[in-house]
Coordinates of C-alpha atoms in Angstrom, one line a residue:
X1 CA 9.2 10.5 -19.8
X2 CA 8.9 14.6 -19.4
X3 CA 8.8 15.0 -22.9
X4 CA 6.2 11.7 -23.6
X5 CA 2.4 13.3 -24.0
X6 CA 0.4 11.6 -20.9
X7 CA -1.7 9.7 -22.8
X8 CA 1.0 7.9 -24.6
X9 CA 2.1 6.6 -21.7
X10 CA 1.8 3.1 -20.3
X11 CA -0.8 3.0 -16.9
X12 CA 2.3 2.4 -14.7
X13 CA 4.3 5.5 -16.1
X14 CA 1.0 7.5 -15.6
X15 CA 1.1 5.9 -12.1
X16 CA 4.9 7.3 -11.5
X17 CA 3.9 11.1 -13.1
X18 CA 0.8 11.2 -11.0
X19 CA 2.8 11.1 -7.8
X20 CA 5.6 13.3 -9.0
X21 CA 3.0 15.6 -9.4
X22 CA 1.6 15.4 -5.8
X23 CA 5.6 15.4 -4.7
X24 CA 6.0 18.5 -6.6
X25 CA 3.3 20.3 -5.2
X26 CA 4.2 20.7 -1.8
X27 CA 1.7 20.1 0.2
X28 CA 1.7 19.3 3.8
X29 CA -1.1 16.7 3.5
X30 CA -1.2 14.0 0.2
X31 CA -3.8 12.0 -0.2
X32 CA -3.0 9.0 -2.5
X33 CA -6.1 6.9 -4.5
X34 CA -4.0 3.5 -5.0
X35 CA -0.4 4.7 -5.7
X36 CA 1.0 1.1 -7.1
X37 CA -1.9 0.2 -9.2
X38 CA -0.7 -0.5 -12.8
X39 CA 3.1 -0.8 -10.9
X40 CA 5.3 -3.7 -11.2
X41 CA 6.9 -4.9 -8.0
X42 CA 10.3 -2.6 -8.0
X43 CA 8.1 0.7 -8.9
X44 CA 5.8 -0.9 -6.3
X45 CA 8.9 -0.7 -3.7
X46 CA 10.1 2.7 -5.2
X47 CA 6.5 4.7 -4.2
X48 CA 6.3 2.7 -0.7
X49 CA 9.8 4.0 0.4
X50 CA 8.7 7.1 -0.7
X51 CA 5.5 7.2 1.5
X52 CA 8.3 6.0 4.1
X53 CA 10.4 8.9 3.7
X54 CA 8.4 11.7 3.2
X55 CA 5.9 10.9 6.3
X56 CA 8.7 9.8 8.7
X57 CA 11.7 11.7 7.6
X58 CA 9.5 14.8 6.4
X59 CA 6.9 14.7 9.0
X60 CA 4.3 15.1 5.7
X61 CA 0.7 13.3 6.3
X62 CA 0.2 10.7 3.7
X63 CA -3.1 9.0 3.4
X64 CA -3.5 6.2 1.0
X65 CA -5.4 3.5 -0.2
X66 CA -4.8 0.0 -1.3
X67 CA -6.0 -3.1 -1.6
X68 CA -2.7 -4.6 -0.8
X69 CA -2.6 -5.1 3.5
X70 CA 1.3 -6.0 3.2
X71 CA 2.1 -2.1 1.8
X72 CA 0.2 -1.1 4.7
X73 CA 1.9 -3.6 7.0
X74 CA 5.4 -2.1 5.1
X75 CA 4.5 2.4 5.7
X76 CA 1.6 3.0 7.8
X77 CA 1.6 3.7 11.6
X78 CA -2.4 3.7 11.1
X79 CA -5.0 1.8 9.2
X80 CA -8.4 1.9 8.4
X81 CA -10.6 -0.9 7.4
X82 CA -13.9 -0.4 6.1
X83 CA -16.6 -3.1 6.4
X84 CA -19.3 -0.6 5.2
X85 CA -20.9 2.2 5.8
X86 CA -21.1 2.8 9.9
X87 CA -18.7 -0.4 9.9
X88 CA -15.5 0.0 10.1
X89 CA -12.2 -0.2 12.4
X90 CA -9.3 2.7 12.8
X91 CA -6.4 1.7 15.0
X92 CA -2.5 0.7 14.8
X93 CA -1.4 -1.4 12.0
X94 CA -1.3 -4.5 13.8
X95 CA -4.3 -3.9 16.1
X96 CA -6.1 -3.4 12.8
X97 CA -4.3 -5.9 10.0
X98 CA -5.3 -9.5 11.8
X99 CA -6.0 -12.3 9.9
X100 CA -9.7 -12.2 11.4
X101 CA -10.3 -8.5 10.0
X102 CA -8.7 -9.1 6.7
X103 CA -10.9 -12.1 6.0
X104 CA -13.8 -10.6 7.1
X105 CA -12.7 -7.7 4.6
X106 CA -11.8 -9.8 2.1
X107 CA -13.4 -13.1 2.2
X108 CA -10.7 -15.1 1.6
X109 CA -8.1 -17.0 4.1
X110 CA -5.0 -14.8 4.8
X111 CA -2.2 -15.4 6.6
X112 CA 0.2 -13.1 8.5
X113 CA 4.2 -14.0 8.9
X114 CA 7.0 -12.7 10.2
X115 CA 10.2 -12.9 8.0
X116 CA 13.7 -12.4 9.3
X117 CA 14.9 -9.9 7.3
X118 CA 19.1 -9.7 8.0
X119 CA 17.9 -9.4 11.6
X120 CA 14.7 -7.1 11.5
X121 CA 11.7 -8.8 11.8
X122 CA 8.9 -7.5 8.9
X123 CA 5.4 -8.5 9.2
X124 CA 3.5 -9.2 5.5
X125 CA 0.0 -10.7 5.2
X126 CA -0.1 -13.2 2.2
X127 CA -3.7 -14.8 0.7
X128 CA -4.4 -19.0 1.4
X129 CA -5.6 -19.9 -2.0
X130 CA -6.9 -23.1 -1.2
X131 CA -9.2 -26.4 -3.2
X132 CA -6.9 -26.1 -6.1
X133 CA -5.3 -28.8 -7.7
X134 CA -1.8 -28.5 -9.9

């Protein structure tokens, strides 16, 4: 891709040069608008272990957004929910990431479940879709 023009590029590459660009700049704070918009679900899991890396292996302060609760559940020690203005909650990820928040948030039914992962226990929110029929 280095020698692609930008705006030839498909949203998901532009995605993957956009934070290259924040890596290279080596800042001691990144602030991230969405990194895996426009991402398919291995460049999805390539920018979260980087978040991963860099904040706990680096000690560099990442803040990001998402509308994804389970990539929060996967990197962050801390979350932030925001309700509206003056109403919002700011706490550990699973003080903060209960079903009850997230469907308030969201207004939808979510679920939260712990999956044995080769002996680690990971934590993952997943939406309730229900009143459809096949």
């Amino acid at each position: 891709m280095a020698h692609r023009p930008f705006h030839e590029m498909s949203g998901g590459q532009r995605q993957l040069v956009i934070f290259a660009r924040a890596l290279v700049a080596e800042a001691d704070i990144i602030i991230l608008d969405e990194p895996t918009s426009a991402l398919d679900l291995k460049n999805q899991e390539l920018i979260l272990r980087w978040i991963h890396k860099l904040s706990r292996e680096e000690g560099l302060t990442i803040i990001f957004t998402t509308h994804h609760p389970h990539h929060a559940h996967a990197v962050a020690k801390e979350t932030l929910l925001m309700f509206g203005h003056d109403d919002y909650i700011c706490g550990k990820v699973d003080d903060v990431l209960t079903e009850t928040n997230l469907k308030r948030l969201y207004g939808v039914n979510l679920r939260q479940i712990d999956i044995d992962n080769q002996g680690e226990i990971l934590k993952t929110i997943v939406p309730v879709y229900t009143g459809f029929h096949r």
